Structures are given as structure tokens and as C-alpha cells.
Coordinates of C-alpha atoms and ligand atoms in Angstrom, one line a residue:
Chain A
X77 CA 28.2 9.8 11.7
X78 CA 27.5 7.3 14.5
X79 CA 29.0 3.7 14.2
X80 CA 25.6 2.3 13.2
X81 CA 25.0 5.0 10.5
X82 CA 28.5 4.3 9.3
X83 CA 27.5 0.5 9.1
X84 CA 24.2 1.4 7.1
X85 CA 26.3 3.4 4.8
X86 CA 28.8 0.4 4.2
X87 CA 25.7 -1.9 3.6
X88 CA 24.4 0.7 1.1
X89 CA 27.8 0.7 -0.8
X90 CA 27.6 -3.1 -1.2
X91 CA 24.0 -2.8 -2.5
X92 CA 24.3 -0.1 -5.0
X93 CA 26.2 0.9 -8.1
X94 CA 28.9 3.6 -7.9
X95 CA 26.6 5.9 -9.8
X96 CA 23.8 5.3 -7.3
X97 CA 25.9 5.8 -4.3
X98 CA 27.5 9.0 -5.4
X99 CA 24.0 10.5 -6.2
X100 CA 23.0 9.7 -2.5
X101 CA 26.0 11.0 -1.0
X102 CA 25.8 14.1 -3.2
X103 CA 22.2 14.7 -2.1
X104 CA 22.9 14.2 1.4
X105 CA 25.7 16.8 1.3
X106 CA 23.8 19.2 -0.5
X107 CA 20.9 19.1 2.1
X108 CA 23.4 19.3 4.9
X109 CA 24.6 22.6 3.3
X110 CA 21.2 24.0 2.7
X111 CA 18.1 24.7 4.8
X112 CA 15.8 24.0 1.8
X113 CA 12.7 21.9 2.4
X114 CA 12.0 21.5 -1.2
X115 CA 15.5 20.0 -2.0
X116 CA 14.9 17.7 0.8
X117 CA 11.6 16.3 -0.1
X118 CA 12.5 15.9 -3.8
X119 CA 15.6 14.0 -2.9
X120 CA 13.7 11.9 -0.5
X121 CA 11.1 11.1 -3.1
X122 CA 13.6 10.4 -5.8
X123 CA 15.4 7.7 -3.8
X124 CA 13.8 4.7 -5.2
X125 CA 14.3 5.7 -8.7
X126 CA 18.0 6.9 -8.2
X127 CA 19.0 3.8 -6.3
X128 CA 17.3 0.3 -6.7
X129 CA 14.6 -1.7 -5.2
X130 CA 16.2 -5.1 -4.6
X131 CA 16.0 -6.7 -1.3
X132 CA 19.4 -6.1 0.3
X133 CA 22.2 -8.6 0.9
X134 CA 23.9 -8.2 4.2
X135 CA 26.5 -10.4 5.8
X136 CA 25.9 -12.3 9.1
X137 CA 28.9 -10.4 10.6
X138 CA 27.2 -7.0 9.7
X139 CA 24.0 -8.2 11.1
X140 CA 25.4 -9.2 14.3
X141 CA 27.5 -5.9 14.5
X142 CA 24.2 -4.0 13.9
X143 CA 22.5 -5.9 16.6
X144 CA 25.3 -4.9 19.1
X145 CA 25.0 -1.1 17.9
X146 CA 21.4 -0.9 17.9
X147 CA 19.8 -4.0 19.7
X148 CA 16.6 -5.2 18.0
X149 CA 17.3 -3.6 14.8
X150 CA 17.2 -6.0 11.8
X151 CA 17.4 -4.7 8.2
X152 CA 18.1 -7.9 6.2
X153 CA 14.5 -8.0 4.8
X154 CA 14.7 -4.1 3.6
X155 CA 14.8 -3.1 0.1
X156 CA 17.8 -0.9 -0.9
X157 CA 15.5 2.3 -1.3
X158 CA 14.3 1.8 2.2
X159 CA 17.9 1.4 3.5
X160 CA 18.9 4.5 1.6
X161 CA 16.1 6.5 2.8
X162 CA 16.6 5.7 6.3
X163 CA 20.3 6.4 6.2
X164 CA 19.5 9.8 4.3
X165 CA 17.1 10.8 7.2
X166 CA 19.7 9.9 9.8
X167 CA 22.0 12.4 8.2
X168 CA 19.7 15.4 8.5
X169 CA 21.1 18.2 10.6
X170 CA 19.6 18.4 13.9
X171 CA 21.2 21.4 15.7
X172 CA 18.2 23.6 15.1
X173 CA 15.6 21.4 16.9
X174 CA 12.5 23.4 15.7
X175 CA 13.6 23.2 11.9
X176 CA 14.7 19.6 12.3
X177 CA 11.4 18.5 13.9
X178 CA 9.2 20.4 11.5
X179 CA 11.0 19.3 8.4
X180 CA 10.7 15.6 9.2
X181 CA 7.0 16.1 10.3
X182 CA 6.6 17.6 6.9
X183 CA 7.7 14.6 5.2
X184 CA 5.3 12.4 7.3
X185 CA 2.6 14.6 6.4
X186 CA 3.0 14.3 2.5
X187 CA 4.4 10.9 2.4
X188 CA 3.0 8.1 0.2
X189 CA 3.1 4.4 1.3
X190 CA 6.7 3.4 0.6
X191 CA 7.9 6.8 2.2
X192 CA 5.8 6.1 5.2
X193 CA 7.4 2.9 5.6
X194 CA 10.8 4.4 5.5
X195 CA 10.0 7.1 7.8
X196 CA 8.7 4.8 10.5
X197 CA 11.7 2.5 10.1
X198 CA 13.9 5.5 10.7
X199 CA 12.4 6.4 14.1
X200 CA 15.3 4.8 16.1
X201 CA 17.8 7.1 14.1
X202 CA 15.9 10.4 14.7
X203 CA 17.4 12.9 17.2
X204 CA 15.2 13.9 20.2
X205 CA 13.6 10.5 20.3
X206 CA 10.9 11.3 22.7
X207 CA 9.6 14.0 20.2
X208 CA 8.4 11.0 17.9
X209 CA 6.2 9.3 20.3
X210 CA 3.1 10.8 19.1
X211 CA 4.0 10.2 15.5
X212 CA 4.7 6.5 16.4
X213 CA 1.2 6.4 18.0
X214 CA -0.4 7.8 14.9
X215 CA 1.4 5.0 12.9
X216 CA 0.1 2.5 15.2
X217 CA -3.5 3.7 14.5
X218 CA -2.9 3.2 10.9
X219 CA -4.7 0.3 9.0
X220 CA -2.0 0.3 6.3
X221 CA -0.4 -3.1 6.9
X222 CA 2.9 -1.9 5.5
X223 CA 3.0 0.9 7.9
X224 CA 2.1 -1.3 10.7
X225 CA 4.9 -3.7 9.9
X226 CA 7.5 -0.9 9.7
X227 CA 6.8 0.0 13.3
X228 CA 6.2 -3.7 14.6
X229 CA 8.8 -5.8 12.8
X230 CA 12.6 -5.7 14.1
X231 CA 12.2 -1.9 14.9
X232 CA 13.6 -1.1 18.5
X233 CA 12.0 2.4 18.7
X234 CA 8.6 1.3 20.2
X235 CA 10.1 -0.8 23.2
X236 CA 12.7 1.9 24.0
X237 CA 10.4 5.1 23.9
X238 CA 6.6 4.3 23.9
X239 CA 4.7 5.0 27.2
X240 CA 3.1 2.0 28.7
X241 CA -0.4 2.7 27.3
X242 CA 1.0 3.1 23.7
X243 CA 3.3 0.0 24.1
X244 CA 0.3 -2.0 25.2
X245 CA -1.9 -0.7 22.4
X246 CA 0.8 -1.8 19.9
X247 CA 1.1 -5.3 21.3
X248 CA -2.8 -5.6 21.1
X249 CA -2.8 -4.3 17.6
X250 CA -0.1 -6.8 16.6
X251 CA -2.4 -9.8 17.9
X252 CA -5.6 -8.0 16.3
X253 CA -4.1 -7.7 12.9
X254 CA -2.5 -11.2 13.1
X255 CA 1.0 -9.7 12.5
X256 CA 4.0 -11.9 13.5
X257 CA 4.4 -11.0 17.3
X258 CA 7.7 -12.8 17.4
X259 CA 9.2 -9.8 15.5
X260 CA 8.1 -7.3 17.9
X261 CA 11.3 -6.6 19.8
X262 CA 11.2 -6.0 23.5
X263 CA 8.2 -7.8 24.6
X264 CA 10.2 -9.3 27.6
X265 CA 11.4 -6.1 28.9
X266 CA 8.2 -4.3 28.5
X267 CA 5.8 -7.0 29.9
X268 CA 3.4 -5.5 32.5
X269 CA 0.5 -6.3 34.6
X270 CA -1.9 -3.9 32.8
X271 CA -1.1 -5.6 29.5
X272 CA -1.7 -9.0 30.8
X273 CA -5.1 -8.1 32.4
X274 CA -6.1 -6.8 28.6
X275 CA -4.7 -10.0 27.1
X276 CA -6.7 -12.2 29.4
X277 CA -9.9 -10.6 28.5
X278 CA -8.9 -10.8 25.0
X279 CA -8.2 -14.6 25.3
X280 CA -11.6 -15.1 26.8
X281 CA -13.3 -13.4 23.9
X282 CA -11.5 -15.3 21.3
X283 CA -12.3 -18.6 23.2
X284 CA -16.1 -17.5 23.5
X285 CA -16.0 -16.7 19.7
X286 CA -14.3 -20.1 19.0
X287 CA -11.4 -18.3 17.5
X288 CA -7.8 -19.4 17.9
X289 CA -5.5 -17.9 20.5
X290 CA -2.0 -16.8 19.8
X291 CA 0.4 -18.7 22.3
X292 CA 2.1 -15.4 22.7
X293 CA -1.0 -13.9 24.2
X294 CA -0.6 -16.5 27.0
X295 CA 3.1 -16.1 27.2
X296 CA 2.7 -12.3 28.0
X297 CA 0.3 -13.5 31.0
X298 CA 2.8 -16.0 32.5
X299 CA 4.4 -13.5 34.8
X300 CA 1.2 -11.9 36.0
X301 CA -0.9 -14.9 36.9
X302 CA -4.2 -14.5 38.7
X303 CA -7.2 -16.7 39.6
X304 CA -8.9 -15.5 36.4
X305 CA -5.8 -16.3 34.3
X306 CA -5.8 -19.7 35.9
X307 CA -9.5 -20.4 35.2
X308 CA -8.6 -19.7 31.5
X309 CA -5.6 -21.9 31.5
X310 CA -7.7 -24.8 32.9
X311 CA -10.2 -24.2 30.1
X312 CA -7.4 -24.4 27.6
X313 CA -6.0 -27.5 29.1
X314 CA -9.4 -29.0 28.4
X315 CA -10.0 -27.6 25.2
X316 CA -9.8 -28.9 21.7
X317 CA -6.7 -27.1 20.4
X318 CA -3.4 -28.8 21.0
X319 CA -1.4 -25.5 20.6
X320 CA -3.5 -23.7 23.2
X321 CA -3.3 -26.6 25.8
X322 CA 0.4 -26.7 25.2
X323 CA 0.8 -23.0 25.7
X324 CA -1.2 -23.2 28.9
X325 CA 1.3 -25.9 30.2
X326 CA 4.2 -23.6 29.2
X327 CA 2.5 -20.9 31.3
X328 CA 2.0 -23.1 34.3
X329 CA 5.5 -24.3 34.2
X330 CA 6.9 -20.7 34.0
X331 CA 4.9 -19.2 37.0
X332 CA 5.3 -19.5 40.6
X333 CA 1.6 -19.0 41.0
X334 CA 0.7 -21.9 43.1
X335 CA -2.8 -22.7 41.8
X336 CA -1.2 -22.8 38.2
X337 CA 1.4 -25.3 39.4
X338 CA -1.3 -27.4 40.7
X339 CA -2.9 -27.6 37.3
X340 CA 0.0 -29.2 36.0
X341 CA -0.5 -32.1 38.4
X342 CA -4.1 -32.3 37.3
X343 CA -3.2 -32.7 33.7
X344 CA 0.0 -34.8 33.5
X345 CA -0.6 -35.9 30.1
X346 CA -0.2 -32.7 28.3
X347 CA 3.0 -32.0 30.3
X348 CA 4.5 -35.2 29.1
X349 CA 3.7 -34.6 25.5
X350 CA 5.4 -31.3 25.9
X351 CA 8.7 -33.0 27.0
X352 CA 8.6 -35.3 24.1
X353 CA 8.1 -32.6 21.5
X354 CA 10.5 -30.2 23.1
X355 CA 8.1 -27.4 22.5
X356 CA 9.2 -23.7 23.1
X357 CA 7.1 -20.6 22.8
X358 CA 8.6 -19.8 19.3
X359 CA 8.1 -23.1 17.6
X360 CA 4.6 -23.3 19.1
X361 CA 3.8 -19.8 17.8
X362 CA 5.2 -20.8 14.3
X363 CA 2.8 -23.8 14.3
X364 CA 0.0 -21.3 15.3
X365 CA 0.8 -19.0 12.4
X366 CA 1.0 -21.8 9.9
X367 CA -2.4 -22.9 10.7
X368 CA -3.9 -19.4 10.3
Chain B
X62 CA -5.9 -15.8 7.0
X63 CA -5.9 -18.4 4.3
X64 CA -5.3 -17.6 0.6
X65 CA -3.5 -20.9 -0.1
X66 CA -3.9 -21.8 -3.8
X67 CA -6.5 -24.6 -3.3
X68 CA -8.8 -22.2 -1.7
X69 CA -8.1 -19.4 -4.2
X70 CA -9.2 -21.9 -6.9
X71 CA -12.2 -23.0 -5.3
X72 CA -13.6 -19.6 -5.0
X73 CA -12.5 -18.2 -8.4
X74 CA -15.5 -17.1 -10.5
X75 CA -18.0 -18.8 -8.2
X76 CA -19.6 -15.6 -7.4
X77 CA -19.9 -14.2 -10.8
X78 CA -23.1 -15.1 -12.9
X79 CA -21.2 -14.1 -16.2
X80 CA -18.8 -16.3 -18.1
X81 CA -15.4 -15.1 -18.0
X82 CA -13.8 -18.5 -18.9
X83 CA -13.0 -17.2 -22.2
X84 CA -10.4 -14.8 -20.6
X85 CA -9.3 -16.8 -17.7
X86 CA -5.7 -16.9 -18.7
X87 CA -5.5 -13.2 -19.6
X88 CA -4.1 -10.4 -17.4
X89 CA -5.8 -6.9 -17.4
X90 CA -4.8 -3.4 -16.6
X91 CA -7.6 -0.9 -16.2
X92 CA -6.1 2.5 -16.6
X93 CA -9.1 4.5 -15.3
X94 CA -11.1 3.4 -12.2
X95 CA -12.0 5.3 -9.0
X96 CA -11.6 2.6 -6.2
X97 CA -12.2 5.2 -3.6
X98 CA -15.8 4.8 -4.4
X99 CA -15.9 1.2 -4.6
X100 CA -15.9 -1.8 -2.0
X101 CA -13.6 -4.6 -1.2
X102 CA -16.0 -6.8 -2.9
X103 CA -15.1 -5.0 -6.1
X104 CA -11.4 -5.6 -5.5
X105 CA -12.0 -9.1 -4.9
X106 CA -14.1 -9.6 -8.1
X107 CA -11.5 -7.7 -10.0
X108 CA -8.6 -9.9 -8.9
X109 CA -10.6 -13.0 -9.8
X110 CA -11.2 -11.7 -13.2
X111 CA -7.6 -11.1 -13.9
X112 CA -7.1 -7.5 -13.3
X113 CA -3.6 -7.2 -12.0
X114 CA -3.0 -3.3 -12.1
X115 CA -5.2 -0.2 -12.1
X116 CA -4.7 3.5 -12.4
X117 CA -6.8 5.7 -10.2
X118 CA -7.1 9.3 -11.6
X119 CA -7.9 12.1 -9.2
X120 CA -11.5 13.2 -9.8
X121 CA -14.5 14.9 -8.5
X122 CA -16.0 13.0 -5.6
X123 CA -19.5 13.7 -6.4
X124 CA -19.7 16.6 -4.1
X125 CA -17.3 19.6 -4.3
X126 CA -14.4 20.1 -1.9
X127 CA -14.3 23.5 -0.2
X128 CA -10.9 23.5 1.4
X129 CA -7.3 22.6 0.5
X130 CA -7.1 20.1 3.2
X131 CA -9.8 17.9 1.6
X132 CA -7.6 17.8 -1.6
X133 CA -4.5 17.0 0.4
X134 CA -6.2 14.2 2.3
X135 CA -7.6 12.8 -0.9
X136 CA -4.3 12.8 -2.8
X137 CA -2.8 11.1 0.4
X138 CA -5.3 8.3 0.2
X139 CA -4.6 7.8 -3.4
X140 CA -0.9 7.4 -2.8
X141 CA -1.3 5.6 0.6
X142 CA -4.6 4.1 1.6
X143 CA -5.9 2.9 -1.7
X144 CA -2.5 1.7 -2.7
X145 CA -2.5 -0.5 0.5
X146 CA -6.2 -1.6 -0.1
X147 CA -5.4 -2.9 -3.5
X148 CA -2.4 -4.6 -2.6
X149 CA -4.4 -6.8 -0.2
X150 CA -6.0 -8.3 -3.2
X151 CA -2.7 -8.5 -5.1
X152 CA -3.6 -5.7 -7.4
X153 CA -1.0 -3.0 -8.2
X154 CA -2.3 0.5 -7.7
X155 CA -1.1 3.6 -9.7
X156 CA -2.7 7.0 -9.7
X157 CA -2.8 10.2 -11.7
X158 CA -2.9 13.5 -9.9
X159 CA -4.5 16.7 -11.1
X160 CA -7.3 19.2 -10.4
X161 CA -10.4 18.1 -12.2
X162 CA -12.3 20.5 -14.5
X163 CA -15.3 20.9 -12.2
X164 CA -13.5 22.1 -9.2
X165 CA -11.2 24.1 -11.3
X166 CA -14.1 26.5 -11.3
X167 CA -13.5 27.5 -7.6
X168 CA -10.7 29.7 -8.6
X169 CA -9.4 30.8 -5.1
X170 CA -9.2 27.1 -4.1
X171 CA -7.8 26.0 -7.6
X172 CA -4.9 28.5 -6.9
X173 CA -4.0 26.7 -3.7
X174 CA -4.4 23.3 -5.2
X175 CA -1.9 24.1 -7.9
X176 CA 0.6 25.0 -5.4
X177 CA 0.0 21.6 -3.7
X178 CA 0.5 19.5 -6.9
X179 CA 4.3 19.6 -7.0
X180 CA 4.3 18.0 -3.6
X181 CA 2.5 15.1 -4.9
X182 CA 3.2 14.4 -8.5
X183 CA 6.8 13.3 -8.2
X184 CA 5.9 10.5 -5.7
X185 CA 6.5 6.8 -6.5
X186 CA 3.5 5.4 -8.4
X187 CA 2.2 8.7 -9.8
X188 CA 2.2 7.8 -13.5
X189 CA 0.7 11.1 -14.8
X190 CA -1.4 14.2 -14.5
X191 CA -5.1 13.5 -14.6
X192 CA -7.9 13.6 -15.0
X193 CA -7.8 17.0 -16.3
X194 CA -9.7 18.8 -19.1
X195 CA -12.9 20.3 -19.8
X196 CA -16.4 19.8 -18.3
X197 CA -18.5 23.0 -18.7
X198 CA -15.7 24.4 -21.0
X199 CA -15.5 27.5 -19.0
X200 CA -12.6 30.1 -18.9
X201 CA -11.3 28.9 -15.4
X202 CA -11.4 25.1 -16.7
X203 CA -9.2 26.3 -19.6
X204 CA -6.8 28.2 -17.5
X205 CA -6.2 25.3 -15.0
X206 CA -6.0 22.8 -18.0
X207 CA -3.2 24.8 -19.4
X208 CA -1.3 25.2 -16.2
X209 CA -1.5 21.5 -15.5
X210 CA -0.2 20.8 -19.0
X211 CA 2.7 23.0 -18.4
X212 CA 3.3 21.1 -14.9
X213 CA 3.2 17.8 -16.9
X214 CA 5.8 19.0 -19.3
X215 CA 8.1 20.1 -16.6
X216 CA 7.6 16.8 -14.8
X217 CA 7.8 14.7 -18.0
X218 CA 4.7 12.9 -17.0
X219 CA 1.8 11.6 -19.3
X220 CA -1.4 13.5 -19.3
X221 CA -4.9 11.8 -18.7
X222 CA -7.5 14.1 -20.4
X223 CA -11.2 13.9 -19.4
X224 CA -13.4 14.9 -22.2
X225 CA -16.8 16.5 -21.6
X226 CA -20.2 14.7 -21.9
X227 CA -22.0 17.5 -23.3
X228 CA -20.4 19.1 -26.6
X229 CA -18.0 16.2 -26.6
X230 CA -16.8 16.5 -30.1
X231 CA -15.8 20.1 -30.0
X232 CA -14.5 19.7 -26.3
X233 CA -12.2 16.9 -27.5
X234 CA -10.9 18.9 -30.6
X235 CA -10.1 21.9 -28.2
X236 CA -8.6 19.7 -25.5
X237 CA -6.1 18.5 -28.2
X238 CA -5.6 21.8 -29.9
X239 CA -4.6 23.2 -26.5
X240 CA -2.1 20.4 -25.7
X241 CA -0.4 20.9 -28.9
X242 CA -0.1 24.6 -28.4
X243 CA 1.7 23.8 -25.2
X244 CA 4.1 21.7 -27.0
X245 CA 3.2 18.4 -25.7
X246 CA 4.0 15.3 -27.6
X247 CA 0.8 13.7 -28.4
X248 CA 2.4 10.4 -27.5
X249 CA 2.3 11.6 -23.9
X250 CA -1.3 12.3 -23.9
X251 CA -4.2 9.9 -23.4
X252 CA -7.6 11.3 -24.5
X253 CA -10.2 9.7 -22.5
X254 CA -13.9 8.8 -22.8
X255 CA -13.7 8.5 -26.7
X256 CA -16.6 7.4 -28.9
X257 CA -17.4 6.7 -32.5
X258 CA -17.4 10.6 -33.3
X259 CA -14.1 11.5 -31.7
X260 CA -11.7 8.5 -32.3
X261 CA -10.5 9.2 -35.7
X262 CA -9.3 12.7 -35.2
X263 CA -7.7 11.6 -31.8
X264 CA -5.7 8.8 -33.6
X265 CA -4.8 10.9 -36.7
X266 CA -3.3 13.6 -34.5
X267 CA -1.0 11.0 -32.8
X268 CA -2.6 10.9 -29.3
X269 CA -3.6 7.8 -27.4
X270 CA -7.5 7.1 -27.5
X271 CA -9.0 5.6 -24.4
X272 CA -12.6 4.3 -24.2
X273 CA -14.6 4.0 -21.1
X274 CA -17.1 1.2 -21.0
X275 CA -19.8 2.5 -18.9
X276 CA -23.4 1.7 -19.1
X277 CA -26.1 4.3 -20.3
X278 CA -23.7 7.3 -20.5
X279 CA -20.6 6.4 -22.2
X280 CA -19.6 3.4 -24.4
X281 CA -21.2 0.1 -24.4
X282 CA -19.0 -2.8 -25.2
X283 CA -20.5 -4.0 -28.3
X284 CA -19.8 -0.7 -29.9
X285 CA -16.3 -1.0 -28.5
X286 CA -15.9 -4.3 -30.6
X287 CA -16.8 -2.6 -33.6
X288 CA -14.4 0.3 -33.1
X289 CA -11.5 -2.1 -32.7
X290 CA -12.5 -3.9 -35.8
X291 CA -12.5 -0.8 -37.6
X292 CA -9.4 1.0 -36.1
X293 CA -7.3 -1.9 -34.9
X294 CA -5.5 -1.9 -31.7
X295 CA -2.7 0.8 -31.9
X296 CA -2.8 3.5 -29.4
X297 CA -6.4 2.4 -28.3
X298 CA -7.1 1.3 -24.6
X299 CA -10.3 0.6 -22.9
X300 CA -11.2 1.3 -19.1
X301 CA -14.1 1.2 -16.7
X302 CA -14.0 4.5 -15.2
X303 CA -16.0 2.8 -12.4
X304 CA -17.0 5.2 -9.6
X305 CA -19.9 6.2 -7.5
X306 CA -22.3 6.1 -10.5
X307 CA -23.9 2.8 -11.9
X308 CA -20.7 1.4 -13.5
X309 CA -18.9 -1.8 -13.8
X310 CA -15.4 -2.5 -12.4
X311 CA -15.2 -5.7 -14.5
X312 CA -15.9 -3.7 -17.7
X313 CA -12.3 -4.4 -19.1
X314 CA -12.5 -8.2 -18.6
X315 CA -16.0 -8.4 -19.7
X316 CA -15.2 -6.5 -23.0
X317 CA -12.1 -8.7 -23.6
X318 CA -14.4 -11.7 -23.4
X319 CA -16.9 -10.2 -26.0
X320 CA -14.0 -9.2 -28.2
X321 CA -12.8 -12.9 -28.3
X322 CA -16.3 -14.1 -28.8
X323 CA -16.6 -11.7 -31.8
X324 CA -13.4 -12.8 -33.4
X325 CA -10.8 -10.1 -32.5
X326 CA -7.6 -11.6 -32.4
X327 CA -5.9 -12.4 -29.0
X328 CA -2.8 -10.0 -29.6
X329 CA -5.4 -7.2 -30.4
X330 CA -7.4 -7.9 -27.3
X331 CA -4.1 -7.9 -25.2
X332 CA -3.0 -4.6 -26.5
X333 CA -6.3 -2.8 -25.8
X334 CA -7.0 -4.3 -22.3
X335 CA -3.3 -4.5 -20.9
X336 CA -0.3 -3.6 -23.1
X337 CA -1.0 -0.1 -24.5
X338 CA -2.0 1.2 -21.0
X339 CA 1.5 0.1 -19.9
X340 CA 3.2 1.6 -22.9
X341 CA 1.4 4.8 -22.6
X342 CA 1.6 5.4 -18.8
X343 CA 4.9 3.7 -18.4
X344 CA 6.4 6.7 -20.0
X345 CA 6.3 8.2 -16.5
X346 CA 9.1 5.8 -15.5
X347 CA 7.0 4.7 -12.6
X348 CA 5.6 1.3 -14.0
X349 CA 7.6 -1.8 -13.5
X350 CA 5.6 -4.7 -15.2
X351 CA 7.4 -7.2 -13.2
X352 CA 5.5 -5.9 -10.1
X353 CA 2.3 -7.2 -11.3
X354 CA 2.9 -9.8 -14.1
X355 CA 4.0 -12.6 -11.9
X356 CA 1.8 -13.9 -9.4
X357 CA 1.5 -12.3 -5.8
X358 CA 4.6 -13.4 -3.9
X359 CA 4.9 -14.4 -0.1
X360 CA 6.6 -11.6 1.9
X361 CA 10.3 -11.8 1.9
X362 CA 10.5 -11.2 5.5
X363 CA 7.9 -14.0 6.0
X364 CA 10.0 -16.6 4.3
X365 CA 13.0 -15.4 6.2
X366 CA 11.0 -16.2 9.4
X367 CA 9.9 -19.4 7.8
X368 CA 6.3 -18.7 8.2
X369 CA 3.3 -18.0 6.1
X370 CA 2.2 -14.6 6.8
X371 CA 1.4 -12.7 3.8
X372 CA 2.9 -9.5 2.9
X373 CA 1.0 -6.4 4.3
X374 CA -1.8 -8.6 5.3
X375 CA -3.5 -10.1 2.2
X376 CA -7.1 -10.7 2.8
X377 CA -8.6 -14.0 3.5
X378 CA -11.4 -15.3 1.5
X379 CA -15.0 -15.4 2.7
X380 CA -17.5 -17.7 1.3
X381 CA -20.2 -15.6 0.0
X382 CA -22.6 -18.5 -0.9
X383 CA -22.9 -19.5 2.6
X384 CA -25.4 -17.9 5.1
X385 CA -22.9 -18.8 7.9
X386 CA -20.5 -16.0 8.7
X387 CA -17.7 -17.0 10.9
Ligands
ZN218 ZN1 -12.9 9.4 -14.2

């Protein structure tokens, strides 16, 4: 068991009764000893009824430890059954690659909604991580909000393993479905020019439709400024939305792109307001979500 | 996204030209409705009318399926997509899983479906085997009805029995006789689509009697009122069985309103439109009333991030009375 899996088990032990724990451990052992798919899917299916569905309690220390072991992974909003399922999946024997891949794919194939959530939450624990990219991409295509959230929220798998197109699709889908972008881990390290080109078009579409623009759309553009992006920023600086104008200022402050810097001189009032309110990307974006 | 309480209040009932104010404080459980054939407008109206939970039985889609994958995908949608769709409107979605009588007549396919069923019936939220039973009352229908009764026994799941439109009386009697032959506890069997002619025998034998309020072909709700007056509310439940036909997803709350209007006591109304369905299908161990008896909650994870994003993506309201669409 890896250190992270050990930690999950400890958190499970703190959130289940003796009876529930021993059932889970027994099933996990049984499946380790047998190559029996029926045993596997039955146990996987039974986990909610044999454990519990309360939201877990986890100490700040354990949270910090988990984040050290698997950067980006947060589990404090999970229910116990989800945690148990993820740990249970992390213990599957993987020495026979073909058998391992096919038995997990089979679980995906027949999964109900909560099982899907657990399976996608477990991606980071699966062996042969690149083998799961197409499954993750399939999940991103899903319109089931809970499935999307399992992939987007506090899950380090996408940033670590998705190729650039799949990653960009995920970021766009997060904006499109109005999920909380602040919980998609790895935005900074995966920022790229292709994404910023898509997002500029997206922001312009939103503007034409008189729909609001998520500040993070602009944040992801800041490192890749172009003349077209500058035109957009100026429109926002002149626009009706305080949040968008402020976001545009933040962009202009962060970039070294000269035409953008010049905008700051042209619209000093907004910049001053920014200093007063001490606005950051995160609290600006929180304001944005509150207004949705 | 909106869905704050003020907006919710303003829109409630405004699009309904019927008066449901008599039942505005009641909660309803519709234990038989085929949402796969209904629109989001229906979900919205159902939520407004107080429907908090539903059971979607696996059924015939109007056109026969010819391959196993169609069944698998259909079952997947009942335990996945439909479950999510309902949750967007704050409605808890359960289902019963089975091979319906019409398609039991395609025996080579039926064999394969029987092998698939154990993969699905033990899933969370599957509250029974259903809807199964007779349509034409053929040999093949009987064979798969019996096999699925055995499956229900093995899985300790309730059974939701569809009774035929034609030759209903005898079909119902036969369905119950066979269930008893297989040693099923009648308290685990819900006999559906009853009428004045079948109800007495069903109740006398100890089965649950479900009634479908469905225009033209099944029960009208004025008749339903008379049945509750005569037989009381023990082991009786009503449903809409709304599907791709001319049917009414608000049949349960409308009938509750009519019952109150006609002097049936509130506890009796509550039993036949909510409580009895939970008692019967709750025997699966898969229904936790707390999941739908309290108002829809804000996502735990959202409150932990101190923002207001709703769980899974609850749906924003649109104002249907306006010609402006924004
Ligand atoms: Zn039906």
C-alpha cells in the first residue's frame, strides 16, 4: 500500500464502525486472492449499504498530508462510501495488466451514477495512468453534473495526464457548465496559448450575447496577450460590469505586453479602485459566482 | 443560475391552470412514471406540484428493442442519466429493473437480458424488479415472469407487476397465483394498474394494490376517490404511469387535491400518494426518506468553498410567461 492509500485507509477507519471496516477489509482481501469479476462488482456495488453515506470528517493535518502525497487531491467533501470505493479500487491487483484494465473498464461500463463518481474520483489511484485518458475524456463528455464534478473538482488526474486538447476541452466545459473553475487543479501549470485563443473567442461571444464573463477566462489569457485580447480588455474596461473591468485590470497588470500596460494608464480610475478593494482573482471570481 | 427561494416562490404554480393550492403543503411520491419519455418541463411542473420522489420502472419504449446493447444502455440511463436529470429539479429518482412482458416474447433476446439483469438489480437506487407480468398472456411471458420472480426472491427485492389491459381480471388473478406459487410474500409484491374489478381480490390476498390514473385507458381519478372511500388507504397507492402516451405526470397531486375536495381525510390521502409507496418499495433497503423529505440542500462542497453553486447543477428557472428568451 502506498503512503497515500494508507492515509485513505486511516481516514476510513475514523469514519466507519468496526463492523463496516472489517467488511471492507475482508472484501478487499477476498478480491486480492481471487480473479473473480463477479465478486469484484458485487462488493463494489455493496459498499454504500455496508459502510455509510455521511460526509467524512478529516483533520487539517491529514488534509495537508494528503496534499503533500498527492498534490491537488482534496477529499474533505466526499461521503464515506465514495472514499471507501476509491480506496477499494486502489487495492486491486495490477500485475496482470490486461486483466486489471479490463476489470476496471467493466466497472465503468455497468456503473450507476454514484459508482461513476467514485470511479472517476479514483483515476489518480489507478495503475498505468495513461491507459485511462480515453476514459477520462469520455467522462468529460458526460452531461451528468455529478460525473463532471468528480473529474473537475480537486482531482489531480486531468492536469497530470490529459493531453493538451483534452485538457483544453475540460477547461472550456468547466466554464460552459458553470462549474467552479477555482476547484480545477493545475490551471497554472497547464495554461497554454491554444487555450487562450479559444477563451478569447469565447469571451467575445459572451460579450456579444450580453452574458457575463467568468474572471478566470481572462486570467487564463493573461500570459498570452495579443492585439485581439487587448481589444477585448478595452471593451471590458469600458463595459458595465465591475467584475469584468476589474478582471481586465488584473490581466493588464500581470502581462508584460505593452499595449495592455498602456490601457492601465488610459483607465487609471479602475486601477485605483482595485488597490482599495484589494481584489484578487479568487475573491473576484467568488463574487462572480455569487451573482450567477 | 438562480434558484434562490424568492424566485422559486414567484414561479410556483404560475404556469398551471389547475388549482393545486389544496395540496400545496403535501409531498408526493409517484411510484410509477416513465420519465425517459418526458421533458424537463414535466420535471419542473412535478417539482412545483410537490412531487419529491419517483420510481421509474423499466418498460417497453414504444418500439421493440432488437439487441442486448439497447437494453443495457436503457438500464444504464435509468441508473445514470435519468437519476441525474431528476436531481436537477430536486426530485429523487429510483427505478425498478426488469424485462417487460412484450419483449419477453423475443425469446433469444430475452435469454440474454436475463443474464444481464444481475449486473443491474443490486445497484443503489434499484428498488425492485419491474415492471414484469403479462401482456398477451403467452407462454414466453409466463416463463420470464416466473424467472424474474425467482430473481426477486434471490435478491430480496419487491416486485412491480404490470397487469394486462386485455383480459385484465383473469390476468391479474393469474399473476398473483403464480407469485404465490413461487413462494413470494404478497407483502413484497405490488400489483399495478388495478381497477374496481380487481382491487378486492388483490387486497384480500395481501398484495399491494397500485392504481394508475391515466386518461381514457386506465383509471380516472373520480373513480379513484370512490375506491379509497370504499376500501380505505391500507396497501393502496396511486401513480401516473405517465409515458409516451397521452398521460399526466401530475396525476398524483391532482388526485390528492380531488380526494381532499371530496372529503377524504388527510392521513388517508398522505398514505395513498406518498407513505404506502415508501413502505412497499422501501423493503428493498434502498429508500432513505431523509434524501427527499427535507428541502433540497446546497452542495456540501459549495458551502465549504463559501460560494453558492448548486449541487450537480440544479436548473435555473425560466419565465415561460414571457415571450423574451434570454
Ligand atoms: Zn409502466
